[in-house]
Coordinates of C-alpha atoms in Angstrom, one line a residue:
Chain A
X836 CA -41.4 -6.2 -42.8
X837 CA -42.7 -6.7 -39.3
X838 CA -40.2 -6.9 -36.2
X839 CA -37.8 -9.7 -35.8
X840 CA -36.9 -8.9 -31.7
X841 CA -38.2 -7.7 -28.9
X842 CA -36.9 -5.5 -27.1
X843 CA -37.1 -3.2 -23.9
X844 CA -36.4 0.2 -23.1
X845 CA -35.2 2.2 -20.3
X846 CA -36.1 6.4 -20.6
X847 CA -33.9 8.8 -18.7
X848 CA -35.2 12.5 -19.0
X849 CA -35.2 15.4 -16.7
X850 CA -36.6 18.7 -16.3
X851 CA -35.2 21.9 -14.9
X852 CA -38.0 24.6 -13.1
X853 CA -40.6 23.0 -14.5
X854 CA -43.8 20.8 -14.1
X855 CA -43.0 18.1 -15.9
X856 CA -46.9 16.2 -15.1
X857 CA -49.5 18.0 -13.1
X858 CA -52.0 16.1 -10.9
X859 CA -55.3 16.9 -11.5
X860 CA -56.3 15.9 -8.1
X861 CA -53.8 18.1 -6.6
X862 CA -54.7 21.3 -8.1
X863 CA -51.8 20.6 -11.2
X864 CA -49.2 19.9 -8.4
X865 CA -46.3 17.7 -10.2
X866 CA -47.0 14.2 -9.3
X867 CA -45.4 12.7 -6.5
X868 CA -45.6 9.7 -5.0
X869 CA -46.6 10.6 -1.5
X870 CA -44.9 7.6 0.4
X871 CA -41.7 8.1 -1.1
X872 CA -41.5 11.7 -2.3
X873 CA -40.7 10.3 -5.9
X874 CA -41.7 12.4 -8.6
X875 CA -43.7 10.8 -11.3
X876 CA -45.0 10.8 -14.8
X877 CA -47.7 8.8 -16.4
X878 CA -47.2 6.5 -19.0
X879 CA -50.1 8.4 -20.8
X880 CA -48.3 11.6 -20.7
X881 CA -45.2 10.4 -22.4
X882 CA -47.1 8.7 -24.9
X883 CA -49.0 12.3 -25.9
X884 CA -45.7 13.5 -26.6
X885 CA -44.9 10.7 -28.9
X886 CA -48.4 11.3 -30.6
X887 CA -47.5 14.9 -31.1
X888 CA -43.9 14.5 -32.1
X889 CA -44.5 12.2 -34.7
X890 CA -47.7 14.3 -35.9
X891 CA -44.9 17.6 -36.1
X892 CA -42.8 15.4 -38.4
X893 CA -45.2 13.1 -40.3
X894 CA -47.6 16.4 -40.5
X895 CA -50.4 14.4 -39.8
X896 CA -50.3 12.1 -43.4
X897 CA -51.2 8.7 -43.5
X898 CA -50.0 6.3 -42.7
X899 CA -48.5 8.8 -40.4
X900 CA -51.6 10.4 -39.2
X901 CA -52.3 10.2 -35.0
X902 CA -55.4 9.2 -34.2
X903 CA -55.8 10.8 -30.9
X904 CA -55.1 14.6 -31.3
X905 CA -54.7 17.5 -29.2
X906 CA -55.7 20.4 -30.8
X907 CA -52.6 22.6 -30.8
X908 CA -51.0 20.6 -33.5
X909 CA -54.3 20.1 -35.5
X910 CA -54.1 21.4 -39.2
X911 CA -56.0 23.3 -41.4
X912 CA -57.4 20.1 -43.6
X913 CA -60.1 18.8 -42.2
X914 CA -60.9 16.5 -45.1
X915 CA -58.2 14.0 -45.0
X916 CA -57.4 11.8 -48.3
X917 CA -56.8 7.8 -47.5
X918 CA -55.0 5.9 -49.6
X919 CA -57.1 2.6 -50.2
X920 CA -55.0 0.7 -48.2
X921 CA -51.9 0.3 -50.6
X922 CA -50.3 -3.0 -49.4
X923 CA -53.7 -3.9 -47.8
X924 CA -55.0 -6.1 -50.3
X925 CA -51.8 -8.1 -49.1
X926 CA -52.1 -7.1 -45.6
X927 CA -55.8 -9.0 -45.6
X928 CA -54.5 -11.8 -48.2
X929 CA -51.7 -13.2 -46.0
X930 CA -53.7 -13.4 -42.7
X931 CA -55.8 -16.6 -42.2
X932 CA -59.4 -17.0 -43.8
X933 CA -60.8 -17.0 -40.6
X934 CA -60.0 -13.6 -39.1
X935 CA -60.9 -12.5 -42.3
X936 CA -63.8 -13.8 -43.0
X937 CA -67.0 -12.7 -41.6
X938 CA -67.1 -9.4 -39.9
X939 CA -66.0 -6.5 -41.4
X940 CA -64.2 -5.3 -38.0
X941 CA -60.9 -7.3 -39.0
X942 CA -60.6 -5.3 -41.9
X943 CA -61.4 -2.0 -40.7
X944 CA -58.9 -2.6 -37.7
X945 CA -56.4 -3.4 -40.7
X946 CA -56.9 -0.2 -42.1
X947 CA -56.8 1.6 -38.9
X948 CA -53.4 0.4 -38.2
X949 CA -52.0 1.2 -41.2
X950 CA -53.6 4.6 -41.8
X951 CA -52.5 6.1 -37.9
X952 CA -49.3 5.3 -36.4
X953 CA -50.5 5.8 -32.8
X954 CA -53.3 3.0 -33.4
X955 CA -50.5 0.7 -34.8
X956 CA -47.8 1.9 -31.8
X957 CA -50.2 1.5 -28.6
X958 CA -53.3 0.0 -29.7
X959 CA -56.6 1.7 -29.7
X960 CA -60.2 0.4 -28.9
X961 CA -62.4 0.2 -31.5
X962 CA -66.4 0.7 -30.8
X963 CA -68.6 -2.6 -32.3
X964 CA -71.2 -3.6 -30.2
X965 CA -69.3 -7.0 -29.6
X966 CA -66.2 -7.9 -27.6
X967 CA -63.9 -7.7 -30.3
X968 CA -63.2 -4.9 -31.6
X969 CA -59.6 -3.8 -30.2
X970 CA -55.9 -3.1 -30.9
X971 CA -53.5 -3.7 -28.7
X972 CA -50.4 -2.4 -29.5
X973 CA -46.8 -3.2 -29.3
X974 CA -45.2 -0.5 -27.3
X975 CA -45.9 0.0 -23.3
X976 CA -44.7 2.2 -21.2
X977 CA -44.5 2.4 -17.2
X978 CA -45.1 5.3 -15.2
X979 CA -42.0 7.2 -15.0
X980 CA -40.3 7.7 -11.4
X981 CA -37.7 10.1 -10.0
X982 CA -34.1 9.1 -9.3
X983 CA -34.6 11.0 -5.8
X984 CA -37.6 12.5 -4.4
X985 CA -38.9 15.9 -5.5
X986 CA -40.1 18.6 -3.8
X987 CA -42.8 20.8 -5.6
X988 CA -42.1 24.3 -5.2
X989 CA -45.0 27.0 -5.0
X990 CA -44.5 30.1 -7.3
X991 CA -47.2 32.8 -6.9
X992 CA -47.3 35.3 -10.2
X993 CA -49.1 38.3 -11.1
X994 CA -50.8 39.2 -13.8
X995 CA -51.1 43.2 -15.0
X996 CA -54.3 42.5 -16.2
X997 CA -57.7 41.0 -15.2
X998 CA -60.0 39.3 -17.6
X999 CA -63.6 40.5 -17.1
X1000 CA -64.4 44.6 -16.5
X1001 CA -66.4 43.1 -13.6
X1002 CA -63.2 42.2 -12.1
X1003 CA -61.6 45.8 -12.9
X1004 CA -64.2 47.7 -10.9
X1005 CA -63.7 45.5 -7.9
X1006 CA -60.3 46.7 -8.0
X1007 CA -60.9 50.7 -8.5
X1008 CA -58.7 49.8 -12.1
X1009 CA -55.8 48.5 -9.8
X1010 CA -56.0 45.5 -12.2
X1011 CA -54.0 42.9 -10.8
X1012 CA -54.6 39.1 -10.6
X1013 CA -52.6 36.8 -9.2
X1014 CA -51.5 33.3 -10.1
X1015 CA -50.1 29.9 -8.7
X1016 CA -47.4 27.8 -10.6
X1017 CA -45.7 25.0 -9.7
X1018 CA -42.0 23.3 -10.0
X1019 CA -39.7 20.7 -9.4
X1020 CA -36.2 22.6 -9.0
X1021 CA -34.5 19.5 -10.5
X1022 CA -36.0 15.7 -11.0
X1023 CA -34.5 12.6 -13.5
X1024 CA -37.1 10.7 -14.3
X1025 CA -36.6 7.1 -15.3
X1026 CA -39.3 5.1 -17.5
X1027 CA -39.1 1.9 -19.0
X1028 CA -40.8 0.5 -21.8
X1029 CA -40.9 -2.7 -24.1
X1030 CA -42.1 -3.9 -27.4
X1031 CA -43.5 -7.1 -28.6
X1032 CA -42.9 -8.5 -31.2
X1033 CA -45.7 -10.8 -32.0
X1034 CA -48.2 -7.5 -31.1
X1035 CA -46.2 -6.0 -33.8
X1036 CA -47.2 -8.4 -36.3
X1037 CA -50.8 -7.9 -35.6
X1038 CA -50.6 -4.2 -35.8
X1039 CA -48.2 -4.2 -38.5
X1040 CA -45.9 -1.6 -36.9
X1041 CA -42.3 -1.8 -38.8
X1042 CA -38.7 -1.3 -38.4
X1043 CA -39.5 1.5 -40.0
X1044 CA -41.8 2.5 -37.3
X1045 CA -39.1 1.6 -34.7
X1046 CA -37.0 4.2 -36.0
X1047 CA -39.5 6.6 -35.4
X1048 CA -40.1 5.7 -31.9
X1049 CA -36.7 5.8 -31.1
X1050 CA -36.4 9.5 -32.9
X1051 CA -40.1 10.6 -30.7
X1052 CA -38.4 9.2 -27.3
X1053 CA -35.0 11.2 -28.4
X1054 CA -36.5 14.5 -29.5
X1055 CA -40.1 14.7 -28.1
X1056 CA -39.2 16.9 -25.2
X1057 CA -37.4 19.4 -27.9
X1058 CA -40.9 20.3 -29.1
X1059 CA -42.9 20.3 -26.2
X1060 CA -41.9 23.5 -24.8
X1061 CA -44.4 25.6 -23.1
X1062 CA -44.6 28.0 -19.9
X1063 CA -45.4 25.5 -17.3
X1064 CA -42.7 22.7 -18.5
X1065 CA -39.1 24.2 -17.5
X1066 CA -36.5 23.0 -19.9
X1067 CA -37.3 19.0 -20.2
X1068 CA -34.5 16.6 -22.4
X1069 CA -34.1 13.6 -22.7
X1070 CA -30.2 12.4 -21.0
X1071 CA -30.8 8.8 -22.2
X1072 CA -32.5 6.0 -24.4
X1073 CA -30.8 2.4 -23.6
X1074 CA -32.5 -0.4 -25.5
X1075 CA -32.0 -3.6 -24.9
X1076 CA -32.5 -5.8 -28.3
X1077 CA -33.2 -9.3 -28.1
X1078 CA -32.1 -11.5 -31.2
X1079 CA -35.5 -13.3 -31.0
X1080 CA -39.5 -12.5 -31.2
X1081 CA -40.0 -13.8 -27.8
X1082 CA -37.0 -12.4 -25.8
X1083 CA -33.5 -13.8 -24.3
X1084 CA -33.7 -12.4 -20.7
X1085 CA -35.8 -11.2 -18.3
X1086 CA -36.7 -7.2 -19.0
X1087 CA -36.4 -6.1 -15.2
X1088 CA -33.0 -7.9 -14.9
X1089 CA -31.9 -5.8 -18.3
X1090 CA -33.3 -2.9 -16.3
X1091 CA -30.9 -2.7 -13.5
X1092 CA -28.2 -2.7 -15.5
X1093 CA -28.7 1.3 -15.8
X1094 CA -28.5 3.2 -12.7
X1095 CA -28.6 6.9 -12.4
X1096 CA -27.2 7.8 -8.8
X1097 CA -26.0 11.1 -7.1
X1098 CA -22.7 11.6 -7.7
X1099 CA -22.4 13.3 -3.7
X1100 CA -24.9 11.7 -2.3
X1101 CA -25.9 14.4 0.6
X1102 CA -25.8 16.8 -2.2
X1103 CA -29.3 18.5 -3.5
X1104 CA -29.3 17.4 -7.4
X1105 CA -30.1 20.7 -9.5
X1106 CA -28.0 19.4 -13.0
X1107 CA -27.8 16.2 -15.0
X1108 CA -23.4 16.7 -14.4
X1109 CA -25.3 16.0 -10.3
X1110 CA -25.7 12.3 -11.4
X1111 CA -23.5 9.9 -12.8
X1112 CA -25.4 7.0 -15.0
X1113 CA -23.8 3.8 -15.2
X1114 CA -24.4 1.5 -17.7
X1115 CA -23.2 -2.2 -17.3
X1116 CA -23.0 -3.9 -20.9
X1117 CA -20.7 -6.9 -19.2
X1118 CA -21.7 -10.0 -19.9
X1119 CA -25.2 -9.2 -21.4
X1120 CA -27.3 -12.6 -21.5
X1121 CA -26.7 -14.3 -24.4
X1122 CA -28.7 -12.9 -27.8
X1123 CA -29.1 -9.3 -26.0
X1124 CA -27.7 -6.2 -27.4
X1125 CA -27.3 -2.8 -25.9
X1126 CA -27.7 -0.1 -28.1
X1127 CA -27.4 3.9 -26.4
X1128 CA -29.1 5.6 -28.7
X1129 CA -28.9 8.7 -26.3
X1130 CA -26.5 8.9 -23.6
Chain B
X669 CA -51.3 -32.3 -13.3
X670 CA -48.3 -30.4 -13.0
X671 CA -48.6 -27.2 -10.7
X672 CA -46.3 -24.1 -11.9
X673 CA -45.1 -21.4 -10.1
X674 CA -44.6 -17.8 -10.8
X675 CA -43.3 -14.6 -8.5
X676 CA -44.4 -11.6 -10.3
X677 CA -44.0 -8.1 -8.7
X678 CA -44.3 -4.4 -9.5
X679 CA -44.6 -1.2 -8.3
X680 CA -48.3 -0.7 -9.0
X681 CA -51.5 -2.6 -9.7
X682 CA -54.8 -1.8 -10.7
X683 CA -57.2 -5.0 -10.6
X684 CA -60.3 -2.7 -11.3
X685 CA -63.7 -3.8 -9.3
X686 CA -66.3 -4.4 -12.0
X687 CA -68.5 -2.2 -9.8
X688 CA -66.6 0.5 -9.2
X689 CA -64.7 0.7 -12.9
X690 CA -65.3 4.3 -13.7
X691 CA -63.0 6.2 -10.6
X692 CA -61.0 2.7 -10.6
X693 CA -61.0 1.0 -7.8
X694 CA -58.5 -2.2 -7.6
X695 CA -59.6 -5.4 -5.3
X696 CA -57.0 -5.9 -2.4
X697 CA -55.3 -8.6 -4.3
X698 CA -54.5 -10.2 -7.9
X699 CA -57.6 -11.8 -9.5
X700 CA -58.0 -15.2 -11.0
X701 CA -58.7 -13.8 -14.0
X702 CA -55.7 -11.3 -14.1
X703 CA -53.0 -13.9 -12.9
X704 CA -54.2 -16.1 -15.7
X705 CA -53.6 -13.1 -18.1
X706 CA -49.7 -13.8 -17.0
X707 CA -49.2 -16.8 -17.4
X708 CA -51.1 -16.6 -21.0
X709 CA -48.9 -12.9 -21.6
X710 CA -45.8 -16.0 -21.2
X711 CA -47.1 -18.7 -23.3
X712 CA -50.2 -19.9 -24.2
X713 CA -51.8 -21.7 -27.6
X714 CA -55.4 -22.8 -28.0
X715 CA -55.0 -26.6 -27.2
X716 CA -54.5 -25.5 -23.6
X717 CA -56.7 -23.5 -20.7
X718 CA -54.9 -22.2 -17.4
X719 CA -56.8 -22.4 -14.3
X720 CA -55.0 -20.9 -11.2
X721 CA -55.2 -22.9 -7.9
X722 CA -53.3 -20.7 -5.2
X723 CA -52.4 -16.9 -4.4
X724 CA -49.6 -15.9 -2.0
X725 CA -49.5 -12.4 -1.2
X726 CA -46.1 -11.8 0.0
X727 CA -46.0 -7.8 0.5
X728 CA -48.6 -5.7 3.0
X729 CA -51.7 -4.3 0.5
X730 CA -51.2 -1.0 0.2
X731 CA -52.9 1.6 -1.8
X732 CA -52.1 5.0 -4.2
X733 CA -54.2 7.3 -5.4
X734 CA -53.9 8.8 -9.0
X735 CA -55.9 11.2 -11.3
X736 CA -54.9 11.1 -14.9
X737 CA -57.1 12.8 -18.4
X738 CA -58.5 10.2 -20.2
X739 CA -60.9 10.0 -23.2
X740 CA -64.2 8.8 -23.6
X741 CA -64.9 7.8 -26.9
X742 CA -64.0 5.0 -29.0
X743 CA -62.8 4.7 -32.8
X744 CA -66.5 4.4 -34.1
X745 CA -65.9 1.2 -36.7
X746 CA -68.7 2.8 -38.4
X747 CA -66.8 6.1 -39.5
X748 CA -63.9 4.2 -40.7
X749 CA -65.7 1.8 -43.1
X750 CA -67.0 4.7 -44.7
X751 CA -63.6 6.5 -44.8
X752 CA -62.2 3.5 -46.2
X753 CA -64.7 3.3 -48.5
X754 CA -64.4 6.8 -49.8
X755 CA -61.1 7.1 -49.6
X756 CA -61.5 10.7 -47.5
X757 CA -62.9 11.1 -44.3
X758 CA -62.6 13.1 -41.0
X759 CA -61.2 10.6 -38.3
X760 CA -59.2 11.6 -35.3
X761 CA -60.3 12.0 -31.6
X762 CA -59.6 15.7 -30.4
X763 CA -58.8 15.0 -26.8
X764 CA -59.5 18.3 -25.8
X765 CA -63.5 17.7 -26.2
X766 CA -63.6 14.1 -25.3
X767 CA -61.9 14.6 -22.1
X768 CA -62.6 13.0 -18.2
X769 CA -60.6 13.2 -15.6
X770 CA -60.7 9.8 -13.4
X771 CA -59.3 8.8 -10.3
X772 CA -58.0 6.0 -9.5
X773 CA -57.3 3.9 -6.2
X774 CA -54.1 1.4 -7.2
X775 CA -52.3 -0.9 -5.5
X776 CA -48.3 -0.7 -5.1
X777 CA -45.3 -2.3 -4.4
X778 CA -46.9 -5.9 -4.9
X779 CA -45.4 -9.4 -5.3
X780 CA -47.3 -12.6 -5.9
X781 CA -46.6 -16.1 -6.3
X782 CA -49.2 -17.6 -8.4
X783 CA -49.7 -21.3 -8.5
X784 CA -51.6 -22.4 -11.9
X785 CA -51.6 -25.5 -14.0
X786 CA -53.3 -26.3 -17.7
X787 CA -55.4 -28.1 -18.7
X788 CA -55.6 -29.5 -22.4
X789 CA -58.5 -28.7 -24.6
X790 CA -58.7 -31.6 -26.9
X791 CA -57.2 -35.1 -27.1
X792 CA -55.8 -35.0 -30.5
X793 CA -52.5 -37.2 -29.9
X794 CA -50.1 -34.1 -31.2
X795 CA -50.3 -32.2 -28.2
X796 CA -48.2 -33.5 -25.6
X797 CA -49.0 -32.0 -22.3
X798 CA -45.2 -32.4 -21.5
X799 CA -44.1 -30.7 -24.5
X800 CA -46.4 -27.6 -23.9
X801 CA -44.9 -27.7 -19.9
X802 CA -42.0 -27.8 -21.2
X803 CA -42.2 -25.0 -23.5
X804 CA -43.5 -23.0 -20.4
X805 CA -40.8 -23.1 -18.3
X806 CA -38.4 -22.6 -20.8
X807 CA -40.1 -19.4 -21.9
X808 CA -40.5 -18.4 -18.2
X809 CA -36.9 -19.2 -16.8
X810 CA -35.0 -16.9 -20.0
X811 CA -37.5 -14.4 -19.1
X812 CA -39.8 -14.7 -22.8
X813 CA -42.9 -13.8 -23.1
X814 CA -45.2 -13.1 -26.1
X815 CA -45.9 -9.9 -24.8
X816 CA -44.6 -8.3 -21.5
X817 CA -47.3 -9.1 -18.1
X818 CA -48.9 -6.6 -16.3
X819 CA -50.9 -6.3 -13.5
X820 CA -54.2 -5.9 -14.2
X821 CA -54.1 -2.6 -16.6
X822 CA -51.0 -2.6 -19.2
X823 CA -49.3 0.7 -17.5
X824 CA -48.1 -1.7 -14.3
X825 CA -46.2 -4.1 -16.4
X826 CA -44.2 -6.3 -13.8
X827 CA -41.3 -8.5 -13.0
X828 CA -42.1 -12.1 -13.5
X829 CA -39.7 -15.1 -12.2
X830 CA -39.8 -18.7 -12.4
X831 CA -40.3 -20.4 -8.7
X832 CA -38.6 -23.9 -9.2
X833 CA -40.0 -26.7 -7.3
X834 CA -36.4 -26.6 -5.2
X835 CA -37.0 -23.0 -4.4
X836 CA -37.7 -22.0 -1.0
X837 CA -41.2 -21.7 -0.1
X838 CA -42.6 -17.6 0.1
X839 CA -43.3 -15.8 2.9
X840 CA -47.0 -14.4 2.9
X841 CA -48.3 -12.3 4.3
X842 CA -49.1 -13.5 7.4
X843 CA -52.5 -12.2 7.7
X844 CA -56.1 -13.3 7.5
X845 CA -58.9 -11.3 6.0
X846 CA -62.0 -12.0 3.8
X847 CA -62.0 -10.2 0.7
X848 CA -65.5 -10.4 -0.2
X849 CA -66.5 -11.6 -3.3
X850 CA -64.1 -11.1 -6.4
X851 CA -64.1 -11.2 -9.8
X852 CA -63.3 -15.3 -10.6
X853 CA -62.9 -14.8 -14.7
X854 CA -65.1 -14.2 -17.3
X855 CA -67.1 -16.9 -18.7
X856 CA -66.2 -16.9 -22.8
X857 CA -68.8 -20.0 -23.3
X858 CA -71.1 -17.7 -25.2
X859 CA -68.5 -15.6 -27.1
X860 CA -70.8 -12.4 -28.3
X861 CA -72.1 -11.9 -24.5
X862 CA -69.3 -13.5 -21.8
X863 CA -70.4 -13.4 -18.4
X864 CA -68.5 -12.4 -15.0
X865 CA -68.4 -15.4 -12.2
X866 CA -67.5 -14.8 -9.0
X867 CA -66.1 -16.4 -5.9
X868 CA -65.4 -15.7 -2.2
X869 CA -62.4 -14.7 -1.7
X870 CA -60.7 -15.2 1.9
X871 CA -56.9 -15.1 2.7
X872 CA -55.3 -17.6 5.2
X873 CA -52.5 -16.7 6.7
X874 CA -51.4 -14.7 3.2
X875 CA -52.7 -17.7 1.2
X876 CA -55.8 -17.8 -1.5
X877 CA -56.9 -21.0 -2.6
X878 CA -58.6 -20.5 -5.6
X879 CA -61.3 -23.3 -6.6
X880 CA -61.9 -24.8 -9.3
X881 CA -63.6 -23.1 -12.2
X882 CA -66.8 -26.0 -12.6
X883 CA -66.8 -25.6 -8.8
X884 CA -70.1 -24.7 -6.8
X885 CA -68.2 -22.4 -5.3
X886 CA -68.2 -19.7 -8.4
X887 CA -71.0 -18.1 -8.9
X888 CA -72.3 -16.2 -12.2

């Protein structure tokens, strides 16, 4: 059963001493924007942690399986089994004769979708030789952006050990290196997202899919722990749900309907109990429903 | 023909230069092409083709500068008919060993009104121009779309808004530059092979006027 609304999606997460997305132009500072001094986060980097959270639960079976890996959560089986596309015979059936028809691109883009949930989730492009051959998938994301500005602070580190005997005898067997890291004390980020319907249907991502989405964006920073992150959580998932495929208000107006804001406003944020979110379900448009699935 | 008006804004835009699309490079402004994706991102069906006619520019151009991993492969079809027709395979892109890094040079903080109208495909008597206008501005004054716009990559969604006719007129920019050539649109007549055209771009007083497509002003 393929979606029956659209609907769009504001992401409140924090993180605490940690980096929550290093620049690779700044030598892995945490991004900031440099005008405003807003921390940010790409839309690329939240979807990764989708890709891996659902991998971690799914264990990488179709039609579960993620497409585009990283090689931490990689298993043992390389040779993966594919169902032959149960519920594809129907899948290619109901669409029209003419995407059908013809090249076999349709129908491997089909299978694609239904074998890898991060093809049928954000699209993927598919290599043919001709213009054709891509997904574009239901769920978007925006770059995420800090309540208030960050500051990145420097750490130096040492290390008790050095990793080439090369590098020993330089030091006489004093064997010391020293590191960089860097943080952001405190930083809320806010992202928003949004889901069409009618790329749904093309993809074939589900309700069922939904779900899991909604689980990834709640949980994804529980299992993405690692040195340079801090402690990252999500505070809050709002989704707005339209009763129809095409929408019932404008997403941006929806939007500003959360705001996170200091709760002393001269006072350096360094906890979540720093800010108070407010949520304003009054008088939603007509045929729009707030659901706070975290928060 | 009827002339519709949209204010679209966001915080970034990336309307990549064809000839610098590796590092991205956006052009100073919203293209043709891009502002057409809006209005089709709203509502568009096959009978009907939009062409946009004017640009305002109604914040200063001003630019970001963002590195981010990306990979460089694609799902090769070719691996996945044989998986499908096996039933086993190996697919899966490990992004450690199909990484770049790439820079890119975006636009932010932008807002546009963009001017278009449509033109219909085909005379067969069903399609009533008025019906499809119609449709149009209902989608765009409840705020539907068929899929949310963005700004020229699908990371910069943006804001879009309805100008009615009894709106009051923006304020551009007020600045006048040439912008060089720009990307016009691509040219789908041949489908397996479409073809970039190109105009000169050059903003009045925070005002493009974009010509016509069959104009001798576009070049291929």
């Amino acid at each position: 059963m393929s979606l029956q609304n659209r609907y769009d999606f504001v992401l409140l997460f924090d993180v605490k001493d940690g980096n929550p997305n290093g620049d690779p132009d700044a030598g892995n500072l945490p991004r900031v924007d440099a005008e405003t001094g807003q921390g940010l986060v790409t839309d690329v980097s939240l979807k990764r942690k989708v890709r891996n959270f659902i991998g971690l639960l799914k264990e990488e079976q179709p039609p579960y399986e993620i497409y585009v890996k990283e090689k931490a959560i990689l298993n043992k089986q390389h040779e993966r089994a594919y169902q032959a596309i149960p519920g594809g015979a129907e899948i290619l059936a109901s669409d029209d004769k003419k995407r059908k028809g013809g090249d076999k691109v349709e129908e491997a883009r089909q299978w694609m979708c239904h074998n890898f949930y991060d093809v049928r989730t954000f699209g993927a492009v598919m290599s043919t030789g001709v213009n054709c051959g891509q997904v574009r998938g239901p769920v978007q994301m925006t770059f995420a952006r800090s309540v208030d500005p960050v500051i990145a602070s420097e750490h130096s580190i040492t290390r008790m050990a050095v990793a080439t005997e090369k590098e020993a005898e330089k030091q006489d067997g004093d064997n010391r290196t020293m590191g960089r890291k860097f943080t952001v004390p405190y930083g809320l980020y806010v992202a928003h997202g949004f889901i069409s319907a009618h790329l749904a249907d093309q993809t074939g991502f589900s309700d069922g899919d939904l779900e899991l989405l909604w689980q990834a964006l709640g949980n994804m920073f529980e299992h993405d722990r690692s040195a340079a992150r801090g402690e990252m959580s999500t505070r809050g998932l709002y989704v707005f749900k339209h009763d129809s495929k095409l929408g019932n208000a404008q997403a941006f107006s929806l939007f500003e309907r959360i705001k996170a804001e200091l709760k002393d406003k001269h006072a350096v944020p360094r906890h979540f109990s720093d800010y108070t979110v407010t949520v304003d379900a009054d008088n939603l448009p007509n045929g729009v429903e707030l659901l706070t699935l975290v928060g | 023909m009827q002339t519709f008006c949209l204010e679209v804004s966001g915080d970034f835009a990336c309307f990549t230069r064809p000839e610098m699309k590796v590092e991205r490079v956006s052009y100073d402004v919203i293209t043709p092409s891009a502002a057409r994706a809006v209005f089709e991102a709203i509502f568009w069906k096959p009978a009907i083709r939009w062409h946009i006619r004017r640009i305002e520019v109604l914040k200063p151009i001003r630019w970001i500068n963002l590195r981010r991993n990306e990979v460089s492969g694609v799902v090769p079809a070719g691996a996945v008919k044989s998986a499908m027709k096996q039933g086993k395979g190996n697919l899966g892109m490990y992004v450690e060993e199909d990484r770049q890094q790439r820079a890119g040079l975006f636009l932010r903080d932008v807002r546009y009104r963009l001017h278009a109208e449509f033109e219909m495909l085909n005379n067969n008597p069903e399609n009533n121009p008025l019906k499809f206008a119609e449709m149009f501005k209902r989608r765009a004054s409840k705020g539907q779309c068929f899929n949310q716009p963005y700004l020229g990559t699908r990371e910069f969604s943006c804001d879009f808004r309805l100008v009615e006719a009894d709106t009051a007129p923006a304020q551009p920019l007020p600045e006048t530059r040439e912008l060089g050539w720009m990307l016009y649109d691509m040219d789908f007549a041949d489908t397996t092979n479409p073809m970039p055209r190109f105009f000169q771009a050059n903003m009045q007083d925070g005002v493009i006027h974009v010509p016509a497509w069959d104009s001798e002003e576009i070049r291929g």
